[in-house]
């Protein structure tokens, strides 16, 4: 884009500039996403779930409660412990989503209880797909620019994920920050378009994660739809 310029990553601020006011976001969208993922996990068939029915939702719930207790209402507290809890929660979500994807693939190849019914297969496949969208959206949310607490206090001049407001500052306020809904939109569009849309990955980790998510989504959508059509035929 003409006129676009990102300074070096080390050039993050002018020491002569005053510390900007914090711009935290509310906790509830992220918490609602975790709860939705837990519910979807409970509803999955037993052979598509990592561990017993209660294991993942309980682990996710406990980690979420710890985060809420340490930094309730608005995400603004910068803490090594809270950061570790956030990363642990995201790892549990992503591992559960990838495990479910692999099990779904195995069932489609070797035959499983849900693969002989188009409706059951579409329901299971849709649940796994939605779980991956939520898991990857939370991964972007936690890794981009040091996480939500760090973004609340300071945004680097070189983002890992460049939103339209970064590329065209006139589109957003001076102190604009991406919120969870922005990362959820990124996760959804990357899973449907199987490529970047309006959010550009600039960091190597962002490109790698978006590639992985596209592969996972392609496998789920391709195999599930093909199998469902075959069953209906």
PDB file of C-alpha atoms in Angstrom, residues 99-196:
ATOM      1  CA  UNK A  99      -7.208 -33.690  18.557  1.00  0.00           C
ATOM      2  CA  UNK A 100     -10.897 -33.603  17.583  1.00  0.00           C
ATOM      3  CA  UNK A 101      -9.922 -32.814  13.997  1.00  0.00           C
ATOM      4  CA  UNK A 102      -7.512 -35.759  13.822  1.00  0.00           C
ATOM      5  CA  UNK A 103     -10.090 -38.121  15.331  1.00  0.00           C
ATOM      6  CA  UNK A 104     -12.717 -36.902  12.888  1.00  0.00           C
ATOM      7  CA  UNK A 105     -10.346 -37.584   9.992  1.00  0.00           C
ATOM      8  CA  UNK A 106      -9.661 -41.096  11.323  1.00  0.00           C
ATOM      9  CA  UNK A 107     -13.381 -41.793  11.637  1.00  0.00           C
ATOM     10  CA  UNK A 108     -14.005 -40.573   8.096  1.00  0.00           C
ATOM     11  CA  UNK A 109     -11.248 -42.811   6.737  1.00  0.00           C
ATOM     12  CA  UNK A 110     -11.911 -45.930   8.806  1.00  0.00           C
ATOM     13  CA  UNK A 111     -15.616 -45.481   9.545  1.00  0.00           C
ATOM     14  CA  UNK A 112     -17.140 -44.209  12.754  1.00  0.00           C
ATOM     15  CA  UNK A 113     -20.516 -44.080  14.466  1.00  0.00           C
ATOM     16  CA  UNK A 114     -21.292 -40.591  13.170  1.00  0.00           C
ATOM     17  CA  UNK A 115     -20.027 -41.123   9.603  1.00  0.00           C
ATOM     18  CA  UNK A 116     -22.982 -43.210   8.445  1.00  0.00           C
ATOM     19  CA  UNK A 117     -25.532 -40.435   9.057  1.00  0.00           C
ATOM     20  CA  UNK A 118     -25.292 -37.213   7.085  1.00  0.00           C
ATOM     21  CA  UNK A 119     -27.025 -35.173   9.791  1.00  0.00           C
ATOM     22  CA  UNK A 120     -24.877 -36.594  12.596  1.00  0.00           C
ATOM     23  CA  UNK A 121     -21.734 -36.120  10.540  1.00  0.00           C
ATOM     24  CA  UNK A 122     -22.543 -32.513   9.656  1.00  0.00           C
ATOM     25  CA  UNK A 123     -23.373 -31.765  13.302  1.00  0.00           C
ATOM     26  CA  UNK A 124     -20.143 -33.314  14.566  1.00  0.00           C
ATOM     27  CA  UNK A 125     -18.065 -31.740  11.801  1.00  0.00           C
ATOM     28  CA  UNK A 126     -19.659 -28.345  12.351  1.00  0.00           C
ATOM     29  CA  UNK A 127     -18.945 -28.537  16.082  1.00  0.00           C
ATOM     30  CA  UNK A 128     -15.298 -29.456  15.477  1.00  0.00           C
ATOM     31  CA  UNK A 129     -14.957 -26.658  12.908  1.00  0.00           C
ATOM     32  CA  UNK A 130     -16.509 -24.077  15.250  1.00  0.00           C
ATOM     33  CA  UNK A 131     -14.229 -25.230  18.068  1.00  0.00           C
ATOM     34  CA  UNK A 132     -11.168 -24.692  15.885  1.00  0.00           C
ATOM     35  CA  UNK A 133     -12.340 -21.193  14.926  1.00  0.00           C
ATOM     36  CA  UNK A 134     -12.716 -20.240  18.600  1.00  0.00           C
ATOM     37  CA  UNK A 135      -9.421 -21.850  19.609  1.00  0.00           C
ATOM     38  CA  UNK A 136      -7.404 -20.100  16.905  1.00  0.00           C
ATOM     39  CA  UNK A 137      -9.147 -16.765  17.501  1.00  0.00           C
ATOM     40  CA  UNK A 138      -8.093 -16.951  21.155  1.00  0.00           C
ATOM     41  CA  UNK A 139      -4.579 -17.911  20.073  1.00  0.00           C
ATOM     42  CA  UNK A 140      -4.330 -14.755  17.939  1.00  0.00           C
ATOM     43  CA  UNK A 141      -5.911 -12.761  20.776  1.00  0.00           C
ATOM     44  CA  UNK A 142      -3.299 -13.919  23.294  1.00  0.00           C
ATOM     45  CA  UNK A 143      -0.176 -13.800  21.120  1.00  0.00           C
ATOM     46  CA  UNK A 144      -0.642 -10.621  19.121  1.00  0.00           C
ATOM     47  CA  UNK A 145       1.349  -7.657  20.490  1.00  0.00           C
ATOM     48  CA  UNK A 146       2.017  -9.346  23.830  1.00  0.00           C
ATOM     49  CA  UNK A 147      -1.601 -10.176  24.649  1.00  0.00           C
ATOM     50  CA  UNK A 148      -4.651  -8.071  25.615  1.00  0.00           C
ATOM     51  CA  UNK A 149      -3.173  -6.687  28.856  1.00  0.00           C
ATOM     52  CA  UNK A 150      -0.057  -5.466  27.052  1.00  0.00           C
ATOM     53  CA  UNK A 151      -2.142  -3.998  24.206  1.00  0.00           C
ATOM     54  CA  UNK A 152      -4.252  -2.103  26.731  1.00  0.00           C
ATOM     55  CA  UNK A 153      -1.193  -0.116  27.790  1.00  0.00           C
ATOM     56  CA  UNK A 154       0.880   0.060  24.628  1.00  0.00           C
ATOM     57  CA  UNK A 155       0.607  -0.903  20.984  1.00  0.00           C
ATOM     58  CA  UNK A 156       3.867  -1.591  19.107  1.00  0.00           C
ATOM     59  CA  UNK A 157       4.420   0.323  15.898  1.00  0.00           C
ATOM     60  CA  UNK A 158       5.168  -2.931  14.073  1.00  0.00           C
ATOM     61  CA  UNK A 159       2.175  -5.264  14.596  1.00  0.00           C
ATOM     62  CA  UNK A 160       2.271  -9.023  14.169  1.00  0.00           C
ATOM     63  CA  UNK A 161      -1.223  -8.873  12.658  1.00  0.00           C
ATOM     64  CA  UNK A 162      -1.945  -5.756  10.614  1.00  0.00           C
ATOM     65  CA  UNK A 163      -5.640  -4.824  10.716  1.00  0.00           C
ATOM     66  CA  UNK A 164      -7.123  -2.286   8.269  1.00  0.00           C
ATOM     67  CA  UNK A 165      -6.875   0.390  10.973  1.00  0.00           C
ATOM     68  CA  UNK A 166      -3.109  -0.210  11.093  1.00  0.00           C
ATOM     69  CA  UNK A 167      -2.670  -0.088   7.336  1.00  0.00           C
ATOM     70  CA  UNK A 168      -4.955   2.936   6.926  1.00  0.00           C
ATOM     71  CA  UNK A 169      -4.882   4.911  10.191  1.00  0.00           C
ATOM     72  CA  UNK A 170      -7.546   7.309   8.921  1.00  0.00           C
ATOM     73  CA  UNK A 171     -10.061   4.448   9.284  1.00  0.00           C
ATOM     74  CA  UNK A 172      -9.690   4.269  13.085  1.00  0.00           C
ATOM     75  CA  UNK A 173      -9.110   6.390  16.152  1.00  0.00           C
ATOM     76  CA  UNK A 174      -5.580   7.300  17.176  1.00  0.00           C
ATOM     77  CA  UNK A 175      -5.618   4.879  20.098  1.00  0.00           C
ATOM     78  CA  UNK A 176      -7.457   2.051  18.293  1.00  0.00           C
ATOM     79  CA  UNK A 177      -6.774  -1.461  19.607  1.00  0.00           C
ATOM     80  CA  UNK A 178      -7.985  -4.769  18.171  1.00  0.00           C
ATOM     81  CA  UNK A 179     -10.543  -6.433  20.467  1.00  0.00           C
ATOM     82  CA  UNK A 180     -11.493 -10.073  20.778  1.00  0.00           C
ATOM     83  CA  UNK A 181     -14.263  -9.706  18.193  1.00  0.00           C
ATOM     84  CA  UNK A 182     -11.608  -8.611  15.675  1.00  0.00           C
ATOM     85  CA  UNK A 183      -9.627 -11.802  16.308  1.00  0.00           C
ATOM     86  CA  UNK A 184     -12.799 -13.903  16.155  1.00  0.00           C
ATOM     87  CA  UNK A 185     -13.531 -12.367  12.754  1.00  0.00           C
ATOM     88  CA  UNK A 186      -9.967 -13.166  11.693  1.00  0.00           C
ATOM     89  CA  UNK A 187     -10.356 -16.783  12.836  1.00  0.00           C
ATOM     90  CA  UNK A 188     -13.683 -17.131  11.019  1.00  0.00           C
ATOM     91  CA  UNK A 189     -12.591 -15.601   7.722  1.00  0.00           C
ATOM     92  CA  UNK A 190      -9.313 -17.536   7.699  1.00  0.00           C
ATOM     93  CA  UNK A 191     -11.292 -20.758   8.191  1.00  0.00           C
ATOM     94  CA  UNK A 192     -13.728 -19.973   5.385  1.00  0.00           C
ATOM     95  CA  UNK A 193     -11.559 -18.186   2.819  1.00  0.00           C
ATOM     96  CA  UNK A 194      -8.542 -20.381   3.702  1.00  0.00           C
ATOM     97  CA  UNK A 195      -6.327 -17.294   3.259  1.00  0.00           C
ATOM     98  CA  UNK A 196      -5.904 -13.803   4.706  1.00  0.00           C
TER      99      UNK A 196
END
